[in-house]
């Protein structure tokens, strides 16, 4: 049975609409990789992975 909790308590416990979903990303580029190539890789990651999955607010 689901427990009824107040809005304040749900926020404090980070549940329901107050969940924080995150992840970390780490890249290792070769020494000779140009700054432009690194920027392009990061931009592609943002445009192809992060932006399409943003929650609707």
PDB file of C-alpha atoms in Angstrom, residues 2-54:
ATOM      1  CA  UNK A   2       1.364   3.413  -0.981  1.00  0.00           C
ATOM      2  CA  UNK A   3       2.139   5.794   1.834  1.00  0.00           C
ATOM      3  CA  UNK A   4       0.616   9.277   1.679  1.00  0.00           C
ATOM      4  CA  UNK A   5       3.330  11.862   2.276  1.00  0.00           C
ATOM      5  CA  UNK A   6       3.179  15.637   2.404  1.00  0.00           C
ATOM      6  CA  UNK A   7       4.715  17.706  -0.390  1.00  0.00           C
ATOM      7  CA  UNK A   8       7.437  18.917   1.984  1.00  0.00           C
ATOM      8  CA  UNK A   9       8.399  15.361   2.964  1.00  0.00           C
ATOM      9  CA  UNK A  10       8.375  14.115  -0.666  1.00  0.00           C
ATOM     10  CA  UNK A  11      10.709  16.994  -1.553  1.00  0.00           C
ATOM     11  CA  UNK A  12      13.011  16.236   1.376  1.00  0.00           C
ATOM     12  CA  UNK A  13      13.152  12.527   0.478  1.00  0.00           C
ATOM     13  CA  UNK A  14      13.593  13.274  -3.263  1.00  0.00           C
ATOM     14  CA  UNK A  15      10.687  11.047  -4.309  1.00  0.00           C
ATOM     15  CA  UNK A  16       7.857  11.329  -6.847  1.00  0.00           C
ATOM     16  CA  UNK A  17       8.207  14.592  -8.791  1.00  0.00           C
ATOM     17  CA  UNK A  18      11.282  15.594  -6.794  1.00  0.00           C
ATOM     18  CA  UNK A  19      13.559  12.805  -7.986  1.00  0.00           C
ATOM     19  CA  UNK A  20      16.974  13.876  -9.190  1.00  0.00           C
ATOM     20  CA  UNK A  21      18.241  11.724 -12.022  1.00  0.00           C
ATOM     21  CA  UNK A  22      21.868  12.137 -13.041  1.00  0.00           C
ATOM     22  CA  UNK A  23      24.839  10.341 -14.461  1.00  0.00           C
ATOM     23  CA  UNK A  24      28.490  11.076 -15.046  1.00  0.00           C
ATOM     24  CA  UNK A  25      30.442  11.002 -18.271  1.00  0.00           C
ATOM     25  CA  UNK A  26      34.201  10.748 -18.642  1.00  0.00           C
ATOM     26  CA  UNK A  27      36.195  10.873 -21.848  1.00  0.00           C
ATOM     27  CA  UNK A  28      39.836  10.150 -22.525  1.00  0.00           C
ATOM     28  CA  UNK A  29      41.112  11.686 -25.746  1.00  0.00           C
ATOM     29  CA  UNK A  30      44.431  10.969 -27.381  1.00  0.00           C
ATOM     30  CA  UNK A  31      47.120  13.630 -26.832  1.00  0.00           C
ATOM     31  CA  UNK A  32      46.945  14.735 -30.477  1.00  0.00           C
ATOM     32  CA  UNK A  33      43.178  15.364 -30.427  1.00  0.00           C
ATOM     33  CA  UNK A  34      42.390  18.943 -31.363  1.00  0.00           C
ATOM     34  CA  UNK A  35      40.235  21.195 -29.231  1.00  0.00           C
ATOM     35  CA  UNK A  36      37.786  21.523 -32.134  1.00  0.00           C
ATOM     36  CA  UNK A  37      37.342  17.724 -32.307  1.00  0.00           C
ATOM     37  CA  UNK A  38      36.738  17.550 -28.553  1.00  0.00           C
ATOM     38  CA  UNK A  39      34.160  20.362 -28.797  1.00  0.00           C
ATOM     39  CA  UNK A  40      32.459  18.604 -31.702  1.00  0.00           C
ATOM     40  CA  UNK A  41      32.269  15.332 -29.741  1.00  0.00           C
ATOM     41  CA  UNK A  42      30.770  17.021 -26.682  1.00  0.00           C
ATOM     42  CA  UNK A  43      28.298  19.010 -28.809  1.00  0.00           C
ATOM     43  CA  UNK A  44      27.194  15.826 -30.611  1.00  0.00           C
ATOM     44  CA  UNK A  45      26.683  14.076 -27.271  1.00  0.00           C
ATOM     45  CA  UNK A  46      24.522  16.939 -26.003  1.00  0.00           C
ATOM     46  CA  UNK A  47      22.483  17.166 -29.215  1.00  0.00           C
ATOM     47  CA  UNK A  48      21.989  13.427 -29.747  1.00  0.00           C
ATOM     48  CA  UNK A  49      21.696  12.090 -26.196  1.00  0.00           C
ATOM     49  CA  UNK A  50      20.860  14.758 -23.648  1.00  0.00           C
ATOM     50  CA  UNK A  51      18.582  17.179 -25.532  1.00  0.00           C
ATOM     51  CA  UNK A  52      16.153  14.521 -26.897  1.00  0.00           C
ATOM     52  CA  UNK A  53      15.732  13.062 -23.394  1.00  0.00           C
ATOM     53  CA  UNK A  54      15.017  16.267 -21.463  1.00  0.00           C
TER      54      UNK A  54
END
